């Protein structure tokens, strides 16, 4: 866990794998391994460990939510939507789950539905940067540049890593150039 908290996910993965060799069948360890795999963009393998965690420990909100995000990142939109709904069934106030639903709607070219879900996410957690980012994408797809710029600027305020800040700035630069 310390490796994962420090962002040393490769070391965390090795430690979680070793822990499972020593004591297999621990739902929390499977979940944590999935989280570190997801952090290294190994989405398909992360999904397997999240599913194992759920099978071992029953529905857990954080595992369902992470599974929804991993499915989305792996391009498995229907599964992402299903897991987001399951997570919301257990905890209706999850801004990240609403964001997944908005992102899925955006991917299937339903920006109005995306905006509705993303606004619900922002209403639940105004500081959740991913919701603002996808809100910007939705407004951009609807050719509403002023609203898109406002959403991306808010996403930039809440961005936690340089990769996301770079993505946001790229969209802002495109919009400013128009």
mmCIF file of C-alpha atoms in Angstrom:
data_model
loop_
_atom_site.group_PDB
_atom_site.id
_atom_site.type_symbol
_atom_site.label_atom_id
_atom_site.label_comp_id
_atom_site.label_asym_id
_atom_site.label_seq_id
_atom_site.Cartn_x
_atom_site.Cartn_y
_atom_site.Cartn_z
ATOM 1 C CA UNK A 1 0.000 0.000 0.000
ATOM 2 C CA UNK A 2 2.866 2.366 0.748
ATOM 3 C CA UNK A 3 4.308 1.851 -2.741
ATOM 4 C CA UNK A 4 0.899 2.554 -4.272
ATOM 5 C CA UNK A 5 0.407 5.669 -2.144
ATOM 6 C CA UNK A 6 3.810 6.912 -3.301
ATOM 7 C CA UNK A 7 2.875 6.303 -6.936
ATOM 8 C CA UNK A 8 5.378 3.441 -7.240
ATOM 9 C CA UNK A 9 2.847 1.173 -8.888
ATOM 10 C CA UNK A 10 5.283 -1.324 -10.421
ATOM 11 C CA UNK A 11 6.704 -2.031 -6.962
ATOM 12 C CA UNK A 12 3.179 -2.158 -5.534
ATOM 13 C CA UNK A 13 2.118 -4.661 -8.204
ATOM 14 C CA UNK A 14 5.043 -6.910 -7.329
ATOM 15 C CA UNK A 15 4.232 -6.673 -3.612
ATOM 16 C CA UNK A 16 0.517 -7.364 -4.124
ATOM 17 C CA UNK A 17 1.297 -10.354 -6.352
ATOM 18 C CA UNK A 18 3.665 -11.722 -3.691
ATOM 19 C CA UNK A 19 1.034 -11.177 -0.995
ATOM 20 C CA UNK A 20 -1.484 -13.163 -3.059
ATOM 21 C CA UNK A 21 1.040 -15.959 -3.531
ATOM 22 C CA UNK A 22 1.483 -16.131 0.247
ATOM 23 C CA UNK A 23 -2.185 -15.724 1.085
ATOM 24 C CA UNK A 24 -4.525 -16.156 -1.895
ATOM 25 C CA UNK A 25 -8.184 -15.231 -1.836
ATOM 26 C CA UNK A 26 -7.992 -11.839 -0.090
ATOM 27 C CA UNK A 27 -10.517 -9.458 -1.690
ATOM 28 C CA UNK A 28 -8.732 -6.303 -0.535
ATOM 29 C CA UNK A 29 -5.404 -7.416 -1.985
ATOM 30 C CA UNK A 30 -7.087 -8.265 -5.299
ATOM 31 C CA UNK A 31 -8.707 -4.815 -5.309
ATOM 32 C CA UNK A 32 -5.423 -3.067 -4.516
ATOM 33 C CA UNK A 33 -3.604 -5.026 -7.214
ATOM 34 C CA UNK A 34 -6.324 -3.997 -9.655
ATOM 35 C CA UNK A 35 -5.919 -0.345 -8.662
ATOM 36 C CA UNK A 36 -2.158 -0.390 -9.228
ATOM 37 C CA UNK A 37 -2.587 -2.200 -12.539
ATOM 38 C CA UNK A 38 -5.145 0.403 -13.568
ATOM 39 C CA UNK A 39 -2.709 3.171 -12.616
ATOM 40 C CA UNK A 40 -0.189 1.644 -15.045
ATOM 41 C CA UNK A 41 -2.845 1.463 -17.801
ATOM 42 C CA UNK A 42 -3.103 -2.343 -17.619
ATOM 43 C CA UNK A 43 -6.877 -2.095 -17.782
ATOM 44 C CA UNK A 44 -7.735 -5.620 -18.898
ATOM 45 C CA UNK A 45 -5.678 -7.185 -16.120
ATOM 46 C CA UNK A 46 -7.068 -4.693 -13.615
ATOM 47 C CA UNK A 47 -10.584 -5.772 -14.583
ATOM 48 C CA UNK A 48 -9.728 -9.414 -13.816
ATOM 49 C CA UNK A 49 -8.509 -8.532 -10.317
ATOM 50 C CA UNK A 50 -11.483 -6.272 -9.598
ATOM 51 C CA UNK A 51 -13.812 -9.071 -10.668
ATOM 52 C CA UNK A 52 -11.951 -11.494 -8.399
ATOM 53 C CA UNK A 53 -12.220 -9.018 -5.531
ATOM 54 C CA UNK A 54 -15.964 -8.744 -6.046
ATOM 55 C CA UNK A 55 -16.334 -12.524 -6.206
ATOM 56 C CA UNK A 56 -14.425 -12.891 -2.939
ATOM 57 C CA UNK A 57 -16.039 -10.096 -0.984
ATOM 58 C CA UNK A 58 -19.349 -9.293 -2.556
ATOM 59 C CA UNK A 59 -20.306 -5.906 -3.998
ATOM 60 C CA UNK A 60 -17.998 -3.194 -2.743
ATOM 61 C CA UNK A 61 -18.665 0.341 -3.894
ATOM 62 C CA UNK A 62 -15.028 1.289 -4.493
ATOM 63 C CA UNK A 63 -14.358 -1.905 -6.454
ATOM 64 C CA UNK A 64 -17.489 -1.438 -8.576
ATOM 65 C CA UNK A 65 -16.519 2.169 -9.247
ATOM 66 C CA UNK A 66 -12.924 1.311 -10.162
ATOM 67 C CA UNK A 67 -14.200 -1.515 -12.339
ATOM 68 C CA UNK A 68 -16.530 0.902 -14.150
ATOM 69 C CA UNK A 69 -13.613 3.252 -14.805
ATOM 70 C CA UNK A 70 -11.335 0.408 -15.925
ATOM 71 C CA UNK A 71 -13.990 -0.859 -18.311
ATOM 72 C CA UNK A 72 -14.407 2.645 -19.714
ATOM 73 C CA UNK A 73 -10.659 3.060 -20.135
ATOM 74 C CA UNK A 74 -10.519 -0.334 -21.870
ATOM 75 C CA UNK A 75 -13.265 0.745 -24.271
ATOM 76 C CA UNK A 76 -15.863 -1.664 -22.871
ATOM 77 C CA UNK A 77 -18.630 0.916 -22.670
ATOM 78 C CA UNK A 78 -21.600 -1.328 -21.878
ATOM 79 C CA UNK A 79 -19.744 -2.966 -18.998
ATOM 80 C CA UNK A 80 -18.617 0.461 -17.760
ATOM 81 C CA UNK A 81 -22.192 1.689 -17.745
ATOM 82 C CA UNK A 82 -23.438 -1.436 -15.978
ATOM 83 C CA UNK A 83 -20.803 -1.202 -13.202
ATOM 84 C CA UNK A 84 -21.443 2.531 -12.750
ATOM 85 C CA UNK A 85 -25.150 1.796 -12.261
ATOM 86 C CA UNK A 86 -24.333 -0.985 -9.787
ATOM 87 C CA UNK A 87 -22.095 1.365 -7.813
ATOM 88 C CA UNK A 88 -24.821 4.024 -7.805
ATOM 89 C CA UNK A 89 -27.293 1.410 -6.584
ATOM 90 C CA UNK A 90 -25.160 1.039 -3.460
ATOM 91 C CA UNK A 91 -24.109 4.674 -3.097
ATOM 92 C CA UNK A 92 -26.256 7.122 -5.107
ATOM 93 C CA UNK A 93 -24.000 10.108 -4.387
ATOM 94 C CA UNK A 94 -20.929 8.994 -6.368
ATOM 95 C CA UNK A 95 -19.764 11.792 -8.659
ATOM 96 C CA UNK A 96 -17.207 9.493 -10.376
ATOM 97 C CA UNK A 97 -19.943 6.982 -11.281
ATOM 98 C CA UNK A 98 -22.088 9.762 -12.771
ATOM 99 C CA UNK A 99 -18.999 10.920 -14.656
ATOM 100 C CA UNK A 100 -18.518 7.446 -16.126
ATOM 101 C CA UNK A 101 -22.140 7.498 -17.290
ATOM 102 C CA UNK A 102 -21.586 10.915 -18.857
ATOM 103 C CA UNK A 103 -18.366 9.817 -20.534
ATOM 104 C CA UNK A 104 -20.070 6.702 -21.927
ATOM 105 C CA UNK A 105 -22.928 8.823 -23.295
ATOM 106 C CA UNK A 106 -20.400 11.116 -24.916
ATOM 107 C CA UNK A 107 -18.599 8.159 -26.528
ATOM 108 C CA UNK A 108 -21.864 6.925 -28.066
ATOM 109 C CA UNK A 109 -22.575 10.432 -29.368
ATOM 110 C CA UNK A 110 -25.313 11.402 -26.929
ATOM 111 C CA UNK A 111 -23.899 14.719 -25.660
ATOM 112 C CA UNK A 112 -27.205 15.930 -24.192
ATOM 113 C CA UNK A 113 -27.421 12.831 -21.975
ATOM 114 C CA UNK A 114 -23.734 13.276 -21.162
ATOM 115 C CA UNK A 115 -24.366 16.867 -20.028
ATOM 116 C CA UNK A 116 -27.190 15.744 -17.747
ATOM 117 C CA UNK A 117 -25.080 13.051 -16.067
ATOM 118 C CA UNK A 118 -22.038 15.311 -15.804
ATOM 119 C CA UNK A 119 -24.062 18.126 -14.263
ATOM 120 C CA UNK A 120 -25.337 15.640 -11.680
ATOM 121 C CA UNK A 121 -21.723 14.641 -10.980
ATOM 122 C CA UNK A 122 -20.701 18.272 -10.515
ATOM 123 C CA UNK A 123 -23.712 18.893 -8.274
ATOM 124 C CA UNK A 124 -22.498 15.990 -6.113
ATOM 125 C CA UNK A 125 -18.842 17.099 -6.112
ATOM 126 C CA UNK A 126 -18.001 20.462 -7.646
ATOM 127 C CA UNK A 127 -14.299 19.701 -7.237
ATOM 128 C CA UNK A 128 -14.297 16.509 -9.299
ATOM 129 C CA UNK A 129 -12.109 17.565 -12.219
ATOM 130 C CA UNK A 130 -12.926 14.626 -14.486
ATOM 131 C CA UNK A 131 -16.582 15.692 -14.559
ATOM 132 C CA UNK A 132 -15.573 19.186 -15.669
ATOM 133 C CA UNK A 133 -13.248 17.728 -18.316
ATOM 134 C CA UNK A 134 -15.960 15.559 -19.859
ATOM 135 C CA UNK A 135 -18.408 18.456 -19.547
ATOM 136 C CA UNK A 136 -15.979 20.465 -21.677
ATOM 137 C CA UNK A 137 -15.881 17.674 -24.256
ATOM 138 C CA UNK A 138 -19.683 17.525 -24.313
ATOM 139 C CA UNK A 139 -20.027 21.271 -24.848
ATOM 140 C CA UNK A 140 -17.296 21.126 -27.487
ATOM 141 C CA UNK A 141 -19.193 18.390 -29.358
ATOM 142 C CA UNK A 142 -22.345 20.535 -29.208
ATOM 143 C CA UNK A 143 -20.407 23.491 -30.673
ATOM 144 C CA UNK A 144 -20.834 25.607 -27.541
ATOM 145 C CA UNK A 145 -17.303 27.002 -27.237
ATOM 146 C CA UNK A 146 -17.886 29.463 -24.386
ATOM 147 C CA UNK A 147 -19.369 26.744 -22.180
ATOM 148 C CA UNK A 148 -16.622 24.313 -23.203
ATOM 149 C CA UNK A 149 -13.911 26.822 -22.303
ATOM 150 C CA UNK A 150 -15.488 27.442 -18.894
ATOM 151 C CA UNK A 151 -15.695 23.700 -18.206
ATOM 152 C CA UNK A 152 -12.112 23.044 -19.330
ATOM 153 C CA UNK A 153 -10.815 25.973 -17.270
ATOM 154 C CA UNK A 154 -12.553 24.523 -14.207
ATOM 155 C CA UNK A 155 -11.119 21.093 -15.020
ATOM 156 C CA UNK A 156 -7.662 22.669 -15.172
ATOM 157 C CA UNK A 157 -8.122 24.069 -11.659
ATOM 158 C CA UNK A 158 -8.811 20.561 -10.341
ATOM 159 C CA UNK A 159 -6.355 18.573 -12.499
ATOM 160 C CA UNK A 160 -4.008 16.488 -10.363
ATOM 161 C CA UNK A 161 -1.360 15.447 -12.873
ATOM 162 C CA UNK A 162 0.575 16.959 -15.749
ATOM 163 C CA UNK A 163 -0.796 14.510 -18.331
ATOM 164 C CA UNK A 164 -4.349 15.691 -17.629
ATOM 165 C CA UNK A 165 -3.307 19.343 -17.554
ATOM 166 C CA UNK A 166 -1.686 18.887 -20.979
ATOM 167 C CA UNK A 167 -4.859 17.298 -22.401
ATOM 168 C CA UNK A 168 -6.987 20.117 -21.029
ATOM 169 C CA UNK A 169 -4.655 22.821 -22.370
ATOM 170 C CA UNK A 170 -4.732 21.203 -25.823
ATOM 171 C CA UNK A 171 -8.531 21.475 -25.903
ATOM 172 C CA UNK A 172 -8.424 25.027 -24.569
ATOM 173 C CA UNK A 173 -5.881 26.060 -27.207
ATOM 174 C CA UNK A 174 -8.113 24.636 -29.949
ATOM 175 C CA UNK A 175 -11.095 26.542 -28.589
ATOM 176 C CA UNK A 176 -9.160 29.807 -28.126
ATOM 177 C CA UNK A 177 -7.935 29.552 -31.735
ATOM 178 C CA UNK A 178 -11.493 29.443 -33.103
#
